[in-house]
Short mmCIF file of C-alpha atoms in Angstrom, two decimals:
data_model
loop_
_atom_site.label_atom_id
_atom_site.label_comp_id
_atom_site.label_asym_id
_atom_site.label_seq_id
_atom_site.Cartn_x
_atom_site.Cartn_y
_atom_site.Cartn_z
CA MET D 6 -26.67 10.61 32.47
CA SER D 7 -27.97 10.23 36.02
CA VAL D 8 -27.29 7.72 38.80
CA LYS D 9 -30.50 6.12 40.07
CA LYS D 10 -29.01 3.87 42.73
CA SER D 11 -25.54 2.91 43.95
CA ILE D 12 -23.76 0.87 46.61
CA GLU D 13 -20.17 0.36 47.78
CA LEU D 14 -19.21 -3.01 49.26
CA PHE D 15 -16.03 -4.44 50.77
CA PHE D 16 -14.66 -7.87 51.69
CA GLN D 17 -11.81 -8.33 54.14
CA GLU D 18 -10.40 -11.55 55.57
CA GLY D 19 -6.94 -13.07 55.57
CA THR D 20 -5.21 -12.16 52.30
CA SER D 21 -8.45 -10.83 50.72
CA ASP D 22 -9.04 -7.07 50.79
CA LYS D 23 -11.49 -6.25 48.01
CA LEU D 24 -14.00 -3.62 46.93
CA TYR D 25 -17.10 -3.98 44.77
CA HIS D 26 -19.18 -1.00 43.60
CA ALA D 27 -22.45 -1.13 41.65
CA ARG D 28 -24.78 1.55 40.32
CA ILE D 29 -27.76 2.01 38.03
CA VAL D 30 -27.20 4.75 35.46
CA GLU D 31 -29.85 6.21 33.14
CA THR D 32 -28.04 6.64 29.82
CA ALA D 33 -31.05 7.81 27.78
CA PRO D 34 -34.77 8.18 28.39
CA GLY D 35 -36.02 4.74 29.48
CA LYS D 36 -32.62 3.07 29.03
CA HIS D 37 -30.38 2.06 31.90
CA ASP D 38 -27.02 0.37 32.46
CA VAL D 39 -25.86 -1.45 35.57
CA GLU D 40 -22.21 -0.49 36.01
CA VAL D 41 -19.79 -2.26 38.33
CA GLU D 42 -16.27 -1.68 39.61
CA TRP D 43 -14.18 -4.24 41.48
CA GLY D 44 -10.67 -5.03 42.57
CA ARG D 45 -8.19 -4.96 45.41
CA ARG D 46 -8.55 -2.02 47.80
CA GLY D 47 -5.90 0.61 47.16
CA SER D 48 -5.41 -0.31 43.49
CA SER D 49 -7.16 0.81 40.32
CA LEU D 50 -10.54 -0.89 40.03
CA ASN D 51 -11.73 -2.84 37.01
CA LYS D 52 -14.89 -1.58 35.32
CA GLY D 53 -17.67 -3.40 33.54
CA LYS D 54 -21.42 -3.61 32.94
CA LYS D 55 -23.92 -6.23 34.07
CA ALA D 56 -26.82 -4.82 32.02
CA VAL D 57 -26.86 -2.46 29.04
CA GLY D 58 -29.75 -0.33 27.71
CA VAL D 59 -32.48 -2.05 29.75
CA THR D 60 -35.61 -0.73 31.49
CA LEU D 61 -35.37 0.61 35.02
CA ASP D 62 -37.26 -2.42 36.31
CA ALA D 63 -34.81 -4.83 34.64
CA ALA D 64 -31.84 -2.80 35.88
CA GLU D 65 -33.13 -2.88 39.46
CA LYS D 66 -33.57 -6.65 39.31
CA THR D 67 -30.01 -7.09 38.06
CA TYR D 68 -28.71 -4.66 40.68
CA ALA D 69 -30.59 -6.42 43.49
CA LYS D 70 -29.27 -9.81 42.36
CA LEU D 71 -25.69 -8.50 42.37
CA VAL D 72 -26.01 -7.08 45.86
CA ARG D 73 -27.65 -10.27 47.12
CA GLU D 74 -24.91 -12.46 45.64
CA LYS D 75 -22.08 -10.33 47.01
CA THR D 76 -23.49 -9.96 50.51
CA GLY D 77 -24.18 -13.70 50.47
CA LYS D 78 -20.45 -14.22 49.94
CA GLY D 79 -19.48 -12.00 52.86
CA TYR D 80 -19.30 -8.51 51.33
CA GLN D 81 -20.53 -5.68 53.56
CA GLU D 82 -21.88 -2.27 52.62
CA ILE D 83 -19.69 0.72 53.41
CA ALA D 84 -22.00 2.91 55.47
CA GLY D 85 -21.75 4.89 58.69
CA ASP D 86 -19.36 3.14 61.06
CA VAL D 87 -19.09 0.07 58.82
CA LYS D 88 -15.88 0.62 56.91
CA PRO D 89 -12.88 -1.46 55.82
CA ALA D 90 -10.18 -1.85 58.45
CA VAL D 91 -6.75 -0.42 57.75
CA VAL D 92 -5.45 -3.99 57.51
CA ALA D 93 -7.61 -7.01 56.66
CA PRO D 94 -8.32 -9.14 59.77
CA PRO D 95 -7.13 -12.77 60.00
CA GLU D 96 -9.06 -15.74 58.62
CA GLY D 97 -12.16 -16.36 60.72
CA GLN D 98 -12.44 -12.77 61.92
CA GLY D 99 -13.31 -10.79 58.79
CA SER D 100 -16.42 -10.03 56.78
CA GLY D 101 -16.40 -13.47 55.12
CA SER D 102 -16.88 -15.17 58.48
CA LYS D 103 -20.02 -13.14 59.21
CA VAL D 104 -22.01 -14.77 56.42
CA GLN D 105 -24.98 -16.70 57.74
CA GLY D 106 -25.64 -20.19 56.39
CA THR D 107 -22.21 -20.90 54.91
CA ARG D 108 -20.85 -24.41 55.24
CA ALA D 109 -18.58 -24.82 58.24
CA LYS D 110 -15.08 -26.23 57.84
CA VAL D 111 -15.10 -29.82 59.06
CA GLY D 112 -11.81 -30.97 57.56
CA ARG D 113 -8.36 -29.90 56.41
CA VAL D 114 -7.83 -27.23 53.77
CA ALA D 115 -6.24 -28.54 50.57
CA GLN D 116 -2.90 -27.50 49.16
CA LEU D 117 -3.57 -25.43 46.04
CA LEU D 118 -1.32 -24.78 43.06
CA ASN D 119 -0.29 -21.66 41.21
CA ALA D 120 -0.14 -21.71 37.41
CA ILE D 121 3.00 -21.33 35.32
CA GLU D 122 3.51 -20.34 31.71
CA GLU D 123 5.07 -22.44 28.96
CA GLU D 124 8.53 -20.91 29.38
CA ALA D 125 8.85 -22.34 32.92
CA VAL D 126 8.11 -25.92 31.88
CA GLU D 127 11.57 -26.70 30.45
CA ARG D 128 13.31 -25.65 33.67
CA LEU D 129 11.10 -27.95 35.75
CA LEU D 130 11.55 -30.88 33.36
CA ALA D 131 15.31 -30.58 33.86
CA ASP D 132 15.15 -30.14 37.65
CA ASP D 133 16.00 -33.43 39.42
CA ALA D 134 14.38 -32.13 42.62
CA VAL D 135 10.96 -32.03 40.92
CA ILE D 136 8.53 -34.79 39.87
CA ALA D 137 5.69 -34.49 37.33
CA GLN D 138 2.11 -35.80 37.25
CA GLN D 139 -0.90 -35.43 35.02
CA LYS D 140 -3.12 -32.48 35.86
CA LEU D 141 -6.53 -34.00 36.41
CA ASP D 142 -9.79 -32.42 35.30
CA GLY D 143 -12.08 -33.53 38.11
CA VAL D 144 -13.49 -32.55 41.49
CA ARG D 145 -11.00 -32.04 44.33
CA VAL D 146 -11.93 -34.18 47.33
CA LEU D 147 -10.23 -34.96 50.64
CA VAL D 148 -11.57 -37.99 52.49
CA HIS D 149 -11.31 -38.28 56.28
CA VAL D 150 -11.48 -41.87 57.53
CA GLY D 151 -13.17 -42.26 60.91
CA GLU D 152 -16.22 -44.08 62.20
CA SER D 153 -17.60 -43.03 58.83
CA LEU D 154 -16.06 -41.54 55.69
CA VAL D 155 -16.30 -37.74 55.49
CA ALA D 156 -15.59 -36.10 52.13
CA THR D 157 -14.58 -32.43 52.07
CA ASN D 158 -13.80 -29.95 49.32
CA ARG D 159 -10.64 -27.92 48.91
CA ALA D 160 -11.85 -25.43 51.54
CA GLY D 161 -12.41 -28.14 54.15
CA GLN D 162 -16.20 -28.01 53.85
CA ALA D 163 -18.33 -31.15 53.73
CA THR D 164 -19.23 -32.15 50.18
CA GLU D 165 -21.49 -34.75 48.62
CA ILE D 166 -19.70 -37.55 46.78
CA ALA D 167 -21.38 -40.77 45.66
CA ARG D 168 -20.83 -43.35 48.38
CA ASP D 169 -19.71 -46.05 45.97
CA VAL D 170 -16.85 -43.85 44.74
CA ILE D 171 -15.11 -43.55 48.13
CA ALA D 172 -16.40 -46.69 49.90
CA GLY D 173 -13.16 -48.46 49.00
CA LEU D 174 -11.37 -46.41 51.66
CA GLU D 175 -13.42 -47.66 54.60
CA HIS D 176 -10.86 -50.31 55.65
CA LEU D 177 -8.01 -47.78 55.99
CA PRO D 178 -6.81 -46.98 59.53
CA ARG D 179 -9.02 -44.47 61.33
CA GLY D 180 -7.50 -41.01 61.36
CA THR D 181 -6.24 -41.33 57.78
CA ILE D 182 -6.79 -38.34 55.46
CA VAL D 183 -6.20 -38.69 51.72
CA ASP D 184 -6.30 -36.10 48.94
CA GLY D 185 -7.22 -36.54 45.29
CA GLU D 186 -9.73 -35.86 42.51
CA VAL D 187 -12.90 -37.61 41.42
CA VAL D 188 -12.79 -37.96 37.62
CA PRO D 189 -15.43 -39.31 35.17
CA HIS D 190 -14.57 -42.83 34.06
CA GLU D 191 -16.46 -45.25 31.77
CA GLY D 192 -19.95 -44.12 32.67
CA GLY D 193 -19.11 -43.66 36.34
CA HIS D 194 -16.35 -42.05 38.40
CA LYS D 195 -12.92 -42.94 39.69
CA TYR D 196 -11.15 -41.39 42.69
CA TRP D 197 -7.48 -40.76 41.91
CA LEU D 198 -5.34 -40.28 45.03
CA PHE D 199 -2.20 -38.18 44.81
CA ASP D 200 -1.43 -37.19 48.42
CA VAL D 201 -1.96 -38.12 52.06
CA LEU D 202 -2.07 -35.83 55.09
CA SER D 203 -2.44 -38.36 57.88
CA VAL D 204 -1.93 -42.11 58.24
CA GLY D 205 -3.84 -43.72 61.11
CA GLY D 206 -3.90 -40.41 62.98
CA GLU D 207 -0.21 -39.65 62.42
CA ASP D 208 0.27 -36.31 60.67
CA VAL D 209 2.61 -36.73 57.69
CA THR D 210 2.25 -33.26 56.16
CA LYS D 211 5.80 -32.27 57.17
CA ARG D 212 7.30 -35.13 55.18
CA GLY D 213 8.42 -34.57 51.60
CA TYR D 214 6.04 -35.25 48.74
CA VAL D 215 7.71 -38.44 47.50
CA GLU D 216 7.72 -39.88 51.02
CA ARG D 217 4.01 -39.10 51.38
CA TRP D 218 3.30 -40.70 48.00
CA GLU D 219 5.20 -43.80 49.13
CA CYS D 220 2.87 -43.93 52.16
CA LEU D 221 -0.03 -44.02 49.72
CA GLU D 222 1.51 -46.70 47.55
CA GLY D 223 3.11 -48.82 50.26
CA ASP D 224 1.04 -48.41 53.44
CA LEU D 225 -2.46 -47.61 52.19
CA GLU D 226 -2.87 -49.11 48.72
CA PRO D 227 -3.23 -52.71 49.97
CA GLY D 228 -6.33 -51.68 51.95
CA ILE D 229 -8.03 -49.88 49.06
CA PHE D 230 -10.63 -51.39 46.75
CA GLY D 231 -13.22 -50.24 44.21
CA PRO D 232 -12.85 -47.32 41.76
CA ILE D 233 -9.85 -45.83 43.57
CA GLU D 234 -6.31 -45.64 42.23
CA ILE D 235 -3.08 -43.87 43.07
CA LEU D 236 -1.83 -41.37 40.48
CA PRO D 237 1.71 -42.25 39.32
CA PHE D 238 4.46 -39.72 38.81
CA ALA D 239 7.54 -39.29 36.62
CA ALA D 240 10.81 -38.49 38.41
CA THR D 241 13.64 -38.33 35.85
CA THR D 242 13.97 -35.73 33.13
CA LYS D 243 13.57 -38.46 30.50
CA ASP D 244 10.40 -39.79 32.11
CA LYS D 245 8.97 -36.31 32.65
CA ARG D 246 9.48 -35.45 28.99
CA ALA D 247 7.84 -38.71 27.97
CA LEU D 248 4.88 -37.98 30.26
CA LEU D 249 4.54 -34.47 28.83
CA SER D 250 4.51 -35.89 25.29
CA ARG D 251 1.84 -38.46 26.19
CA LEU D 252 -0.31 -35.84 27.87
CA ARG D 253 -0.17 -33.51 24.88
CA ALA D 254 -0.85 -36.35 22.45
CA SER D 255 -3.81 -37.50 24.55
CA LYS D 256 -5.24 -33.96 24.68
CA ALA D 257 -5.03 -33.91 28.47
CA GLU D 258 -5.67 -30.71 30.42
CA GLY D 259 -2.12 -30.17 31.63
CA ILE D 260 0.81 -31.21 33.80
CA VAL D 261 1.70 -30.68 37.48
CA PHE D 262 5.19 -30.27 38.98
CA LYS D 263 5.94 -30.97 42.66
CA GLN D 264 9.14 -30.57 44.66
CA LYS D 265 10.17 -33.99 45.96
CA GLN D 266 11.05 -32.84 49.48
CA ALA D 267 8.34 -30.21 50.01
CA PRO D 268 5.81 -30.56 52.87
CA TYR D 269 2.05 -30.36 52.42
CA THR D 270 1.11 -26.69 52.87
CA PRO D 271 -2.64 -25.86 52.94
CA GLY D 272 -3.99 -22.99 50.85
CA ARG D 273 -2.53 -21.23 47.84
CA PRO D 274 0.77 -19.27 48.04
CA ALA D 275 0.66 -15.62 46.99
CA SER D 276 3.07 -16.61 44.22
CA GLY D 277 5.21 -19.57 43.21
CA GLY D 278 5.13 -22.50 45.57
CA ALA D 279 6.33 -26.09 45.89
CA GLN D 280 3.58 -27.38 43.59
CA LEU D 281 2.86 -25.79 40.22
CA LYS D 282 0.49 -26.49 37.34
CA HIS D 283 0.66 -25.83 33.63
CA LYS D 284 -2.46 -25.99 31.50
CA PHE D 285 -2.24 -26.76 27.80
CA VAL D 286 -4.02 -23.60 26.73
CA LYS D 287 -5.48 -23.35 23.24
CA SER D 288 -6.50 -20.31 21.20
CA ALA D 289 -9.25 -19.51 18.73
CA ASP D 290 -10.54 -16.61 16.67
CA VAL D 291 -14.17 -15.77 17.47
CA VAL D 292 -16.74 -13.15 16.51
CA ILE D 293 -18.05 -10.93 19.30
CA VAL D 294 -21.75 -10.31 18.64
CA GLU D 295 -23.02 -8.59 21.79
CA ASN D 296 -22.31 -7.32 25.27
CA ALA D 297 -24.55 -9.73 27.17
CA GLY D 298 -24.40 -7.65 30.35
CA ASN D 299 -21.82 -9.63 32.27
CA ALA D 300 -19.63 -10.86 29.40
CA TYR D 301 -19.26 -10.76 25.62
CA ARG D 302 -21.07 -13.43 23.60
CA MET D 303 -18.93 -15.29 21.06
CA ILE D 304 -19.82 -17.20 17.90
CA VAL D 305 -18.02 -19.17 15.19
CA HIS D 306 -19.26 -20.43 11.82
CA ASP D 307 -19.44 -23.89 10.26
CA ASP D 308 -18.38 -24.59 6.69
CA ARG D 309 -21.82 -23.47 5.46
CA GLY D 310 -21.69 -20.16 7.29
CA LYS D 311 -24.13 -21.11 10.06
CA ALA D 312 -23.39 -19.37 13.36
CA PHE D 313 -22.69 -21.40 16.52
CA ASP D 314 -22.64 -19.89 20.00
CA VAL D 315 -19.43 -20.84 21.85
CA GLY D 316 -20.04 -19.07 25.15
CA ARG D 317 -19.13 -15.76 26.74
CA VAL D 318 -15.82 -14.16 27.60
CA PHE D 319 -14.93 -11.52 30.17
CA ALA D 320 -11.64 -12.62 31.72
CA GLY D 321 -8.68 -10.85 30.15
CA THR D 322 -10.62 -7.77 29.10
CA THR D 323 -9.57 -4.38 30.43
CA ASN D 324 -11.38 -1.08 30.80
CA ALA D 325 -9.82 0.02 27.49
CA SER D 326 -10.65 -3.18 25.56
CA ARG D 327 -14.22 -3.24 26.87
CA ARG D 328 -14.67 0.38 25.84
CA GLU D 329 -13.39 -0.47 22.33
CA LEU D 330 -15.64 -3.53 22.04
CA ASP D 331 -18.70 -1.61 23.25
CA GLU D 332 -18.04 1.22 20.79
CA ARG D 333 -17.64 -1.20 17.89
CA LEU D 334 -20.80 -3.09 18.80
CA ALA D 335 -22.69 0.20 19.09
CA ARG D 336 -21.64 0.99 15.50
CA GLY D 337 -23.09 -2.32 14.34
CA GLU D 338 -19.72 -4.04 13.96
CA GLN D 339 -18.99 -7.60 14.98
CA PRO D 340 -15.28 -7.54 15.88
CA VAL D 341 -13.10 -10.60 15.52
CA CYS D 342 -11.07 -11.40 18.64
CA GLU D 343 -8.51 -13.95 19.69
CA VAL D 344 -9.31 -15.83 22.89
CA LYS D 345 -7.37 -18.44 24.79
CA TYR D 346 -9.26 -21.31 26.37
CA LEU D 347 -8.62 -24.58 28.15
CA TYR D 348 -10.76 -26.77 25.92
CA ALA D 349 -14.07 -26.90 24.04
CA THR D 350 -16.89 -28.92 25.63
CA ASP D 351 -18.89 -31.52 23.73
CA ASP D 352 -21.40 -28.82 22.75
CA ASP D 353 -18.58 -26.47 21.60
CA GLN D 354 -18.62 -24.11 24.58
CA LEU D 355 -15.17 -22.66 25.29
CA TYR D 356 -14.10 -23.60 28.83
CA GLN D 357 -12.34 -20.82 30.79
CA PRO D 358 -12.00 -18.41 27.82
CA VAL D 359 -9.64 -15.46 28.22
CA PHE D 360 -9.71 -12.43 25.90
CA VAL D 361 -6.35 -11.76 24.19
CA ARG D 362 -6.86 -9.05 21.56
CA VAL D 363 -8.98 -7.70 18.73
CA ARG D 364 -7.97 -9.13 15.34
CA ASP D 365 -8.49 -6.50 12.63
CA ASP D 366 -6.51 -8.73 10.26
CA LYS D 367 -9.13 -11.49 10.41
CA ASP D 368 -12.46 -11.75 8.63
CA PRO D 369 -15.49 -13.09 10.57
CA ASP D 370 -15.86 -15.87 8.01
CA ALA D 371 -12.42 -17.16 9.08
CA CYS D 372 -13.75 -17.86 12.60
CA VAL D 373 -14.68 -21.45 11.90
CA ARG D 374 -16.02 -24.19 14.14
CA ALA D 375 -13.38 -26.64 12.95
CA GLN D 376 -10.63 -24.74 14.80
CA LEU D 377 -12.04 -25.69 18.23
CA LYS D 378 -10.09 -28.32 20.17
CA HIS D 379 -11.58 -30.63 22.75
CA THR D 380 -9.84 -32.15 25.77
CA SER D 381 -9.87 -35.72 27.06
CA ARG D 382 -10.48 -36.06 30.81
CA ALA D 383 -9.13 -39.61 30.88
CA VAL D 384 -6.10 -40.36 33.01
CA VAL D 385 -3.09 -41.19 30.83
CA ALA D 386 -1.38 -44.45 31.77
#
């Protein structure tokens, strides 16, 4: 086994301090793998393959694409005097800020939520200091009201949103900034507002969540028209439980919990936080049929035994599990695995699949299409 080409890259900025290594390895005459390693600097790196048993020409194309994608996102090659700093520099001063052609920040950065597991839900339902809302499955958009309406994404970068979706905000006081998600609705889209950062130029981010929501409902709602609505919340334990039941029954994506008195804090906390989300994760048994280079391809069967592709999975795998899967596939096996996923799309692709384990107690024929569960993106009244 010989290494034909290799590169070591790093990314440092703010809380990000990451490494990414790639190399082309000849595993047999005329056969090459593209191996990668990645992870936080100073910790054990994850390992995987982006191409397996391909020609040198194919391997070089995959390798070049990887390097191009990573450097396009702000990664730099470790070479000569270009090395990671002892401590990652602040936002705006690291490798990510040296990327040419990235969209500049023109607006405020959104407050982002950390996920919680099922066991934390009961505590939050019983907490009188916490409200609950539906977790929407849309596109996060902040709208800045000025001489014109400027829509930005969660990173504060300008984004393209259909004019008719947000036009109903144009009569709000200039200097107002609202936060919400654009969700598909009856052949079009609806913009659901759930927070406000500024009202007529007055910053309200230091106010508690419920007070900000009341600004939306009381001060701004009368001036809104078109496909724009304000997302309601449940405040009491009884109402939160009822909302949770309706969301599960409606096959919604999940539920969000927010501390009533917490300010609006941009970015995502390292852990925990004043706003938390819980996704209604589902699980399925699938057959792994190949290492597709950057993930493992999954299939299920219908009641006649016909195979249906349901996507690829990589998240959740470890160096050990990938080694086991690769060895089994090399022996001609098609291992059955359990995966968790958020929902199945209309064409039966698993959305956000996460590998859980190999199931030696399951037969491939038991991996049926009927087990897949779809999710409704509609907002539950």
